[in-house]
mmCIF file of C-alpha atoms in Angstrom:
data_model
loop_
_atom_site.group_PDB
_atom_site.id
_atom_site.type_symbol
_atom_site.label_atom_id
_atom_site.label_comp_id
_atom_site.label_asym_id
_atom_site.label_seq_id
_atom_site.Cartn_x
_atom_site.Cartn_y
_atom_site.Cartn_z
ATOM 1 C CA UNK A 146 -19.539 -0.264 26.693
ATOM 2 C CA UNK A 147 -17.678 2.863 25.405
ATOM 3 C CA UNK A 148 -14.391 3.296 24.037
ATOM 4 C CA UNK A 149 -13.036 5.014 27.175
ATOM 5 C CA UNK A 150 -14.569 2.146 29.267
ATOM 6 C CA UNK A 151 -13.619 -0.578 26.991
ATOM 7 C CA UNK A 152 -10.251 -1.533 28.945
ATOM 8 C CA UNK A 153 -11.622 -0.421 32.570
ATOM 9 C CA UNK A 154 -14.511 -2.753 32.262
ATOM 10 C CA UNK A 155 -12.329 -5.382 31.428
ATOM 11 C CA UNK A 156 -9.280 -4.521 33.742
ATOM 12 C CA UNK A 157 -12.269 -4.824 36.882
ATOM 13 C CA UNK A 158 -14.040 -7.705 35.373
ATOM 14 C CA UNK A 159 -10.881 -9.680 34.204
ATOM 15 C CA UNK A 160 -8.531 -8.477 36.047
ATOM 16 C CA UNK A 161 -5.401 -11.232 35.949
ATOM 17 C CA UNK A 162 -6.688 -13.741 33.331
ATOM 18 C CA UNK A 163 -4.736 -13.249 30.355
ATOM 19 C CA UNK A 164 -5.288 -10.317 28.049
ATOM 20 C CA UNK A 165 -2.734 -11.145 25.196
ATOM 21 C CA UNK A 166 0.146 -13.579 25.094
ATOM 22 C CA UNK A 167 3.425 -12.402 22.883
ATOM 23 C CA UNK A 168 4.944 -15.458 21.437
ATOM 24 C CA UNK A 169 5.555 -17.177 24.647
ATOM 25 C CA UNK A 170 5.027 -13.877 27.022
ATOM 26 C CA UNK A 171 1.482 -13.837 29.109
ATOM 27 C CA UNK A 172 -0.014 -9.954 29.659
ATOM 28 C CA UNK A 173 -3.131 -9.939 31.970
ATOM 29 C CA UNK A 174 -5.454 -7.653 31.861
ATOM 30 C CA UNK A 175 -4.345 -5.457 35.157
ATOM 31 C CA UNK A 176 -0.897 -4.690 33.767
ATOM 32 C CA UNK A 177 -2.642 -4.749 29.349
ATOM 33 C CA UNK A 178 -4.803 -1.697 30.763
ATOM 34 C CA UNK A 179 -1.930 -0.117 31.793
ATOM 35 C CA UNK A 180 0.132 -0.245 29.118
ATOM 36 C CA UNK A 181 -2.930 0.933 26.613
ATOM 37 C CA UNK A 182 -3.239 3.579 29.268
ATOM 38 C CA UNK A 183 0.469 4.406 29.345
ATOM 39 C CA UNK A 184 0.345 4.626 25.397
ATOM 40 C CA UNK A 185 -2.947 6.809 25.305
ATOM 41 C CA UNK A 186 -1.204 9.285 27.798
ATOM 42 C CA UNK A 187 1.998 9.400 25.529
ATOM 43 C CA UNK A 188 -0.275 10.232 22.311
ATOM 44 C CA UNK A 189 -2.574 12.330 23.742
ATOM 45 C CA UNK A 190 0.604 14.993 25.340
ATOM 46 C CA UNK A 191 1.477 14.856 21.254
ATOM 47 C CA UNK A 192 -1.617 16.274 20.430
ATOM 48 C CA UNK A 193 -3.618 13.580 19.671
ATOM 49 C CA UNK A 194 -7.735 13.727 20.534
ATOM 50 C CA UNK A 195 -11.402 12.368 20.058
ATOM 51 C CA UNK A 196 -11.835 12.514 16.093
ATOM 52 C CA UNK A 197 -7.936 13.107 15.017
ATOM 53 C CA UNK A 198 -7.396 11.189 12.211
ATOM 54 C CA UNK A 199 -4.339 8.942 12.294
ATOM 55 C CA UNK A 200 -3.259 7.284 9.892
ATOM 56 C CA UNK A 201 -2.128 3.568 11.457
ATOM 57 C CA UNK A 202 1.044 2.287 9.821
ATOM 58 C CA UNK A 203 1.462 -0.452 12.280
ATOM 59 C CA UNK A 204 0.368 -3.749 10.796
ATOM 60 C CA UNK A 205 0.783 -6.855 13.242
ATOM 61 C CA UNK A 206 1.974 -8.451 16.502
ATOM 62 C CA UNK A 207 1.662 -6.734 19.844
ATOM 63 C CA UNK A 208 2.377 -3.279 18.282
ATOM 64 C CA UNK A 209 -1.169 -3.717 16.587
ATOM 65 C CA UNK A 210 -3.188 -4.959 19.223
ATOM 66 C CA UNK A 211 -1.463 -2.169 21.370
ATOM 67 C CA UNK A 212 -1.311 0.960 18.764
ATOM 68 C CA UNK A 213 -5.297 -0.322 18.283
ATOM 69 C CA UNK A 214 -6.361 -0.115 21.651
ATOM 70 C CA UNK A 215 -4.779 3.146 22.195
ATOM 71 C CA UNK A 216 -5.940 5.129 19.572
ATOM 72 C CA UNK A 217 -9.908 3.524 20.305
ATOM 73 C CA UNK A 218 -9.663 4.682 23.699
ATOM 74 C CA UNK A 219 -8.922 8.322 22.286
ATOM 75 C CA UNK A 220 -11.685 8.289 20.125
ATOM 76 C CA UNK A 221 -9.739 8.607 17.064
ATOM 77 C CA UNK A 222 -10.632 8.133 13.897
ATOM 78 C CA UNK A 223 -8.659 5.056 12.408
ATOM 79 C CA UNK A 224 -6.847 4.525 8.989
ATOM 80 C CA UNK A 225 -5.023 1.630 8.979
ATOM 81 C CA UNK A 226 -2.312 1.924 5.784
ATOM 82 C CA UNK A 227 0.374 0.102 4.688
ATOM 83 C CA UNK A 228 3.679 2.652 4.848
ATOM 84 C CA UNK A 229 5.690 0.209 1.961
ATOM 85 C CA UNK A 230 2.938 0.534 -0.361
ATOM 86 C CA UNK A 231 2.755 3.669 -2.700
ATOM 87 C CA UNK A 232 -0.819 3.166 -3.439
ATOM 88 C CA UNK A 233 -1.968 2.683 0.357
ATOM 89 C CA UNK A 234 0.022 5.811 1.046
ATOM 90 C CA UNK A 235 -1.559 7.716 -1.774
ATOM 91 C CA UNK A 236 -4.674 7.170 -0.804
ATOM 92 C CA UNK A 237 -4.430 8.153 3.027
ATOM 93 C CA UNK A 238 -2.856 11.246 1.608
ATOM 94 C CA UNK A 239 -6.618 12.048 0.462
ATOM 95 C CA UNK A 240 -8.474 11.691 3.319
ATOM 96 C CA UNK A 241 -6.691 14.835 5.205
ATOM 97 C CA UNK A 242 -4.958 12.897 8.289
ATOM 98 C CA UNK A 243 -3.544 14.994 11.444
ATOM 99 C CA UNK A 244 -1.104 12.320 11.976
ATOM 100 C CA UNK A 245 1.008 8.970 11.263
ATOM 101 C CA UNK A 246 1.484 6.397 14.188
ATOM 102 C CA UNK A 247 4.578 3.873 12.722
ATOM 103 C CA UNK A 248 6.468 1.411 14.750
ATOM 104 C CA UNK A 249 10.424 1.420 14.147
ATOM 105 C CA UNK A 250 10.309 -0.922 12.612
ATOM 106 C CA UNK A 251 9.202 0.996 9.486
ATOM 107 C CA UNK A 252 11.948 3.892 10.495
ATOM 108 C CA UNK A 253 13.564 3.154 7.194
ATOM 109 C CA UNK A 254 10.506 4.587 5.039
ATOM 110 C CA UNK A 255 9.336 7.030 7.214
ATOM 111 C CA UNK A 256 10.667 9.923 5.960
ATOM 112 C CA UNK A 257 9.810 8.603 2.244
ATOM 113 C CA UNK A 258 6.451 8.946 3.395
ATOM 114 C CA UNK A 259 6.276 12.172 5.043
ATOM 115 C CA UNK A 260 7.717 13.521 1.965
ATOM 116 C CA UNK A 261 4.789 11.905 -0.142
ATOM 117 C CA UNK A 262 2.188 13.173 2.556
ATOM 118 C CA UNK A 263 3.101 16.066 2.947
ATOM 119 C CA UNK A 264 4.199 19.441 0.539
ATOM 120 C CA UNK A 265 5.266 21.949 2.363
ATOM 121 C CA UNK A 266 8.977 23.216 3.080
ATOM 122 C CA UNK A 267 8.857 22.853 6.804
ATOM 123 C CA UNK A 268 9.545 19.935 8.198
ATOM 124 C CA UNK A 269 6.710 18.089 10.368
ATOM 125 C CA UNK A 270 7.193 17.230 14.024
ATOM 126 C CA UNK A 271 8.383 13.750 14.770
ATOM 127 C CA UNK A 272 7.422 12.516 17.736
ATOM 128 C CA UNK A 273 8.884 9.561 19.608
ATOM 129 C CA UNK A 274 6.490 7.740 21.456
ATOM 130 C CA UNK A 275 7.148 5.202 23.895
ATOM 131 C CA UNK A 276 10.300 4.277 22.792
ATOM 132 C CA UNK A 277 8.724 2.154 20.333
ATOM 133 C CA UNK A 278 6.661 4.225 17.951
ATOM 134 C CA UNK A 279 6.932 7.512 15.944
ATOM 135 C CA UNK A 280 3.900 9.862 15.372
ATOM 136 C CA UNK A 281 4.552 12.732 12.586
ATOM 137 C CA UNK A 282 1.808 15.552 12.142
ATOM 138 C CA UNK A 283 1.099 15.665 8.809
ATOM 139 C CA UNK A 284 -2.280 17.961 9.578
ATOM 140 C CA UNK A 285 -2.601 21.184 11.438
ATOM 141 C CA UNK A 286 -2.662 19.319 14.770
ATOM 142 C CA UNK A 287 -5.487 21.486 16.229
ATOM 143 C CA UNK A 288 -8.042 20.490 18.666
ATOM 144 C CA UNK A 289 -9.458 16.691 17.501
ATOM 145 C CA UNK A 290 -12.607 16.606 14.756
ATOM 146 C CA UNK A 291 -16.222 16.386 16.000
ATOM 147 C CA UNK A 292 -17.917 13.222 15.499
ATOM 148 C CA UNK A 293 -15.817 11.201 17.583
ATOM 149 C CA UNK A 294 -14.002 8.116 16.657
ATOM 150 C CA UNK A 295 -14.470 5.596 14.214
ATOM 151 C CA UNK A 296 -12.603 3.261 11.828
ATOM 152 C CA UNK A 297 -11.525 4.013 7.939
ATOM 153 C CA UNK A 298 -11.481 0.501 6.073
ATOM 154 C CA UNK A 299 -11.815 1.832 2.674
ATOM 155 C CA UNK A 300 -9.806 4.259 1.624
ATOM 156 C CA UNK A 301 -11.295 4.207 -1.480
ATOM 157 C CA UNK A 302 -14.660 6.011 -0.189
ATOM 158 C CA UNK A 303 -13.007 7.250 3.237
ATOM 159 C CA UNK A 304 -16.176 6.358 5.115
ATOM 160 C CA UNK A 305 -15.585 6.505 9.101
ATOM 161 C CA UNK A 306 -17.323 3.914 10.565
ATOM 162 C CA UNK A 307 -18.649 5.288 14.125
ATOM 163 C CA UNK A 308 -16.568 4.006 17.012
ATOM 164 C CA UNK A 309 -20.048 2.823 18.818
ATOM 165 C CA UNK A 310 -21.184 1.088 15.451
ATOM 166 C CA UNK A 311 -17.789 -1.331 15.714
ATOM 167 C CA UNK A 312 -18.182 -2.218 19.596
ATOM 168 C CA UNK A 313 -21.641 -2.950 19.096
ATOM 169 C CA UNK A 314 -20.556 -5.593 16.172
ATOM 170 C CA UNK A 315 -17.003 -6.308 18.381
ATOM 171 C CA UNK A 316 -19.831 -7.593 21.052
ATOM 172 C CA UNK A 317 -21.945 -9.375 18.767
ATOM 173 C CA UNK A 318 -19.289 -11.616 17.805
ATOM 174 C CA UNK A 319 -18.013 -11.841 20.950
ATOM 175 C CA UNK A 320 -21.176 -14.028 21.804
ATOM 176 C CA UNK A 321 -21.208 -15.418 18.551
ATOM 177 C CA UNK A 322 -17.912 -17.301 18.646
ATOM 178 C CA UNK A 323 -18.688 -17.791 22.389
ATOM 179 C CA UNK A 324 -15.427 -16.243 23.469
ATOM 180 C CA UNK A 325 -14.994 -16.169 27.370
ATOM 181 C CA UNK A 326 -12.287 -15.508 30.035
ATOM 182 C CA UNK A 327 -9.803 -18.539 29.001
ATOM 183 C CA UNK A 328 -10.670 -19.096 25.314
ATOM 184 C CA UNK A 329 -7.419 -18.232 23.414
ATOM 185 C CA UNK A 330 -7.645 -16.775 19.328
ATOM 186 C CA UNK A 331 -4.288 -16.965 17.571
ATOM 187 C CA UNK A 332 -3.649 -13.987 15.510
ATOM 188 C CA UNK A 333 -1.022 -14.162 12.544
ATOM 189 C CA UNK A 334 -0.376 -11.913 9.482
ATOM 190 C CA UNK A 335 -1.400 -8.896 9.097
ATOM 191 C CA UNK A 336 -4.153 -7.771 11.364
ATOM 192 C CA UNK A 337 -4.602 -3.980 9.767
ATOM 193 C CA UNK A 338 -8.332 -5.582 8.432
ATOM 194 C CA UNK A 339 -11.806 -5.053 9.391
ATOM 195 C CA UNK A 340 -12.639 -8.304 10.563
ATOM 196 C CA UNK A 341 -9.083 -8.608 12.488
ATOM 197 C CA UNK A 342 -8.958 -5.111 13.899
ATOM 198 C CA UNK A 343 -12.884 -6.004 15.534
ATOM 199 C CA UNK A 344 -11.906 -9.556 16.795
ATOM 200 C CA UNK A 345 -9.145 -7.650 18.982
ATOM 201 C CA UNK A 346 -11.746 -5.807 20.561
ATOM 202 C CA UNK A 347 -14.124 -8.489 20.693
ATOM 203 C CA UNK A 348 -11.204 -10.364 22.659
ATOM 204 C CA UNK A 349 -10.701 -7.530 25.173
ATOM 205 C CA UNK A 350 -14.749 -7.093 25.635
ATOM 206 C CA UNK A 351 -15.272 -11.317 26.449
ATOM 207 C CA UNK A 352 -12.260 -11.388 28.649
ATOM 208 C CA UNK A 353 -10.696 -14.016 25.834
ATOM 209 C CA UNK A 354 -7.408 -13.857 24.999
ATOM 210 C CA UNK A 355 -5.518 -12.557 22.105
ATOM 211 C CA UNK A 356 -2.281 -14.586 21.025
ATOM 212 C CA UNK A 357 0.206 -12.640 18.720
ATOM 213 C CA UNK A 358 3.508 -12.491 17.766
ATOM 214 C CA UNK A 359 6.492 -9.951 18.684
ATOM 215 C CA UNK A 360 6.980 -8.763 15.252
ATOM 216 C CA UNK A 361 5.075 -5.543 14.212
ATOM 217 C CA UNK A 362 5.851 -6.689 10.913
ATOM 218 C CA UNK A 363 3.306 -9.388 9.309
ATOM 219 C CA UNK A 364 5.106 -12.142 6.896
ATOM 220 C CA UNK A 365 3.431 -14.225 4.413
ATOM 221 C CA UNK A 366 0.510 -13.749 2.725
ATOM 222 C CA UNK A 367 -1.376 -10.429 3.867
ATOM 223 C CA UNK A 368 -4.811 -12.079 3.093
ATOM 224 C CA UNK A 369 -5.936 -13.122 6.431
ATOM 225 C CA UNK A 370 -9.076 -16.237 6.548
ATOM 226 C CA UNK A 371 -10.900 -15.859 9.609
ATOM 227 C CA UNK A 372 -11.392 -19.358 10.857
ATOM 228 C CA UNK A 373 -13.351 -19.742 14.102
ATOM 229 C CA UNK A 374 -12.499 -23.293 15.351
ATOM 230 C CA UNK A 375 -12.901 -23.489 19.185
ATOM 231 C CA UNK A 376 -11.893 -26.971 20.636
ATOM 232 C CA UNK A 377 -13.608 -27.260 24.114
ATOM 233 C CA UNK A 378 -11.928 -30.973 25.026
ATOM 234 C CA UNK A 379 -13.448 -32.151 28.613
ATOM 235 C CA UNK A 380 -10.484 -31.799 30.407
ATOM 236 C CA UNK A 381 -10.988 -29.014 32.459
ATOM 237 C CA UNK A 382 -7.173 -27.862 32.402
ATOM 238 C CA UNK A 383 -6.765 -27.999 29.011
ATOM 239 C CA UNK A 384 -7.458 -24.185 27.367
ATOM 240 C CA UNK A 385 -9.786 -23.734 24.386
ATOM 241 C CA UNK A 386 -8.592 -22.453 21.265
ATOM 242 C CA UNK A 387 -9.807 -20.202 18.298
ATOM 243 C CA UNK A 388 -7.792 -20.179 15.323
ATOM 244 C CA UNK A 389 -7.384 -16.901 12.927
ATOM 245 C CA UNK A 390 -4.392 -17.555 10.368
ATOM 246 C CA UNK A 391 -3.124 -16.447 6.939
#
């Protein structure tokens, strides 16, 4: 498993068994590899490559799991940040991003932090991205970094963790929580984290699927408690479920 083949394996293996549901919406796989696929096209005409570094400003719902899968497919280095928090925004600003990925839904602050990002007189280019998202260049936006992909988790440090290091773990507890074509895990809050972020993939890799909500906005407490309770009742028709909640 690779990050380009992530999605293809499980488009061929999975095909129409759900991928993610929104609220009450079901996505299989077929049409969730297309959509990732759509999104990686979009963000890859705007310049983005294996090892940019973009900063993720997208912090729940479908616009996470979607943003995610994008941007791992790339190759891109990952920093999640949070756009309404000074601090979080600060400390991106350190580890020399090419570019910001937001969701409208943060349109209001955007240009608060592009100012705070970025020093120069010339105004960066705003790109809008699949009606739904905005990317801003905030680096040179030359060709992508070598090293490949990865994931930033403390912006503290700024290690990148490799992009093959996190699938390897995505698949380990993938067979640890026993997730399978059918199991269901209910994400809620913010899922910008570590241990959210590799579930999603774990998800995708199993052929499980991931329940969010619409919102790309998470409410309630940010802390999120990984709780992996799978009911498997008898019943054949009834569908297991794995819980992950604030």
């Amino acid at each position: 498993m690779t990050t380009s083949s992530l999605l293809e394996d499980a488009q061929d293996c999975y095909g129409f068994v759900p991928a993610v549901t929104i609220d009450d919406d079901v996505v299989d796989f077929e049409r969730f590899a297309e959509c990732v696929e759509w999104l990686t096209a979009d963000l890859q005409a705007c310049g983005v490559s294996s090892g940019s570094r973009v900063g993720l400003g997208v912090q729940s719902g479908w616009a996470l799991v979607l943003t995610w899968h994008a941007l791992v497919a790339i190759d891109a280095v990952v920093v999640p940040m949070d756009l309404c928090d000074e601090d979080s925004v600060e400390q991106a600003r350190a580890l020399d991003l090419d570019f910001v990925l937001a969701h409208r839904a943060h349109d209001n602050v955007l240009e608060d932090v592009i100012d705070e990002l970025i020093d120069e007189a010339t105004p960066p280019c705003v790109y809008r991205v699949a009606e739904e998202f905005a990317l801003v260049g905030v680096g040179d936006e030359g060709p992508g970094r070598p090293g490949g992909g990865g994931l930033v988790t403390d912006l503290d440090s700024g290690r990148v963790e490799r992009a093959d290091h996190l699938l390897a773990e995505a698949e380990r507890i993938g067979r640890r929580l026993d997730l399978w074509p059918g199991v269901r895990v209910r994400l809620c809050g913010a899922l910008n984290t570590r241990p959210a972020m590799l579930l999603i993939i774990a998800c995708a890799a199993r052929g499980a699927c991931a329940c969010v909500e619409a919102s790309s906005v998470p409410t309630g407490d940010t802390a999120i408690e990984v709780v992996p309770v799978i009911d498997r009742p008898e019943s054949e028709q009834a569908r297991p479920l794995l819980s992950v909640v604030c």
